[in-house]
């Protein structure tokens, strides 16, 4: 018997996703928004792994690996945009002020 | 065993709440590392030890280092003396320390042979994941490699040096 039932996994993932969503909505600092996005991606990955354990299928962990790659790309590009905005001389990391990116 | 699962889930949720409520970015990164370690514990309890190792190595290792580097480069305000005073105050590291101690104690309890932790039955091993990944999903792997390449190119393009003029 697994320590986590599928319902527990869904509950934890839902709470994690809600926290991440609240972070994206509430915080205006872009670094914190990226961290909240990572929390949300982790919640989604947790559901995949939990479902894979529930139905004993390796596809859940395959999806986990893919989500990991997606999170790495998203973090890299997001942090590059933050560094770019900061190097442009912007004094704050408020997301509401950065709506123009002249590549 | 269920108490351990509950503990790991609670540490994950509390850490995530702490991440989105901190004011200083480095504190949030500390809490996020603890959250990811606790989530790796949850994954182990789900029988996905390979995913847990990937979570620790790639997420808590590589991606968090990326965050720390960028926060160091940004240097958001705060004169040095005030910042060092902030580091030395216990309040800055007490929270991540307590949560990390809980995860570490749980790990020690689980690895101790006297605790009689039953092996998870029919865990999905690396062999299954690898066979699936390069069998049925080989096209998706190629697509992910394209995604990684696109991310690399765009990060390089955004972050390139503009000092030479356009």
Coordinates of C-alpha atoms in Angstrom, one line a residue, chain B residues 33-109:
Chain B
X33 CA 14.5 24.8 -2.1
X34 CA 13.0 23.3 1.1
X35 CA 9.6 23.0 -0.7
X36 CA 11.2 21.1 -3.6
X37 CA 13.1 18.8 -1.2
X38 CA 9.9 18.0 0.6
X39 CA 8.1 17.5 -2.7
X40 CA 10.9 15.1 -3.6
X41 CA 10.1 13.2 -0.4
X42 CA 6.4 13.1 -1.5
X43 CA 7.5 11.7 -4.8
X44 CA 9.5 9.0 -3.1
X45 CA 6.5 8.0 -1.1
X46 CA 4.5 7.8 -4.3
X47 CA 7.1 5.2 -5.5
X48 CA 8.7 7.5 -8.0
X49 CA 12.3 7.6 -6.8
X50 CA 13.7 8.5 -10.2
X51 CA 11.4 11.5 -10.4
X52 CA 12.4 12.5 -6.9
X53 CA 16.1 12.3 -7.8
X54 CA 15.5 14.4 -10.9
X55 CA 13.5 16.9 -8.8
X56 CA 16.5 17.3 -6.4
X57 CA 19.2 17.4 -9.0
X58 CA 17.6 19.5 -11.7
X59 CA 15.1 21.6 -9.7
X60 CA 16.6 22.1 -6.3
X61 CA 20.1 22.1 -7.9
X62 CA 20.2 23.7 -11.3
X63 CA 17.2 25.9 -11.5
X64 CA 17.5 27.3 -8.0
X65 CA 21.2 28.1 -8.7
X66 CA 19.9 30.0 -11.7
X67 CA 17.6 32.0 -9.5
X68 CA 20.4 32.7 -7.0
X69 CA 22.7 33.9 -9.7
X70 CA 20.1 36.3 -11.1
X71 CA 19.2 37.6 -7.7
X72 CA 22.9 38.2 -7.1
X73 CA 23.2 40.0 -10.4
X74 CA 20.2 42.2 -9.9
X75 CA 21.4 43.5 -6.4
X76 CA 18.0 44.9 -5.5
X77 CA 18.6 48.0 -3.4
X78 CA 19.5 47.5 0.2
X79 CA 22.8 49.0 1.4
X80 CA 25.4 46.5 2.4
X81 CA 25.4 47.0 6.2
X82 CA 21.6 46.6 6.4
X83 CA 21.8 43.5 4.3
X84 CA 24.5 41.9 6.4
X85 CA 22.5 42.7 9.5
X86 CA 19.6 40.9 7.9
X87 CA 21.8 37.9 7.3
X88 CA 23.0 37.6 10.8
X89 CA 19.5 37.9 12.3
X90 CA 18.1 34.4 13.2
X91 CA 14.8 35.3 11.8
X92 CA 16.2 35.1 8.3
X93 CA 17.4 31.5 8.4
X94 CA 15.3 30.1 11.2
X95 CA 12.3 29.2 9.1
X96 CA 14.1 27.4 6.3
X97 CA 16.3 25.8 8.9
X98 CA 13.4 24.3 10.9
X99 CA 11.6 23.0 7.8
X100 CA 14.8 21.5 6.4
X101 CA 15.5 19.9 9.8
X102 CA 12.0 18.3 9.6
X103 CA 12.7 16.9 6.1
X104 CA 16.2 15.7 7.2
X105 CA 14.9 14.0 10.3
X106 CA 12.3 12.3 8.2
X107 CA 14.9 11.1 5.8
X108 CA 17.1 9.8 8.6
X109 CA 14.0 8.0 10.1

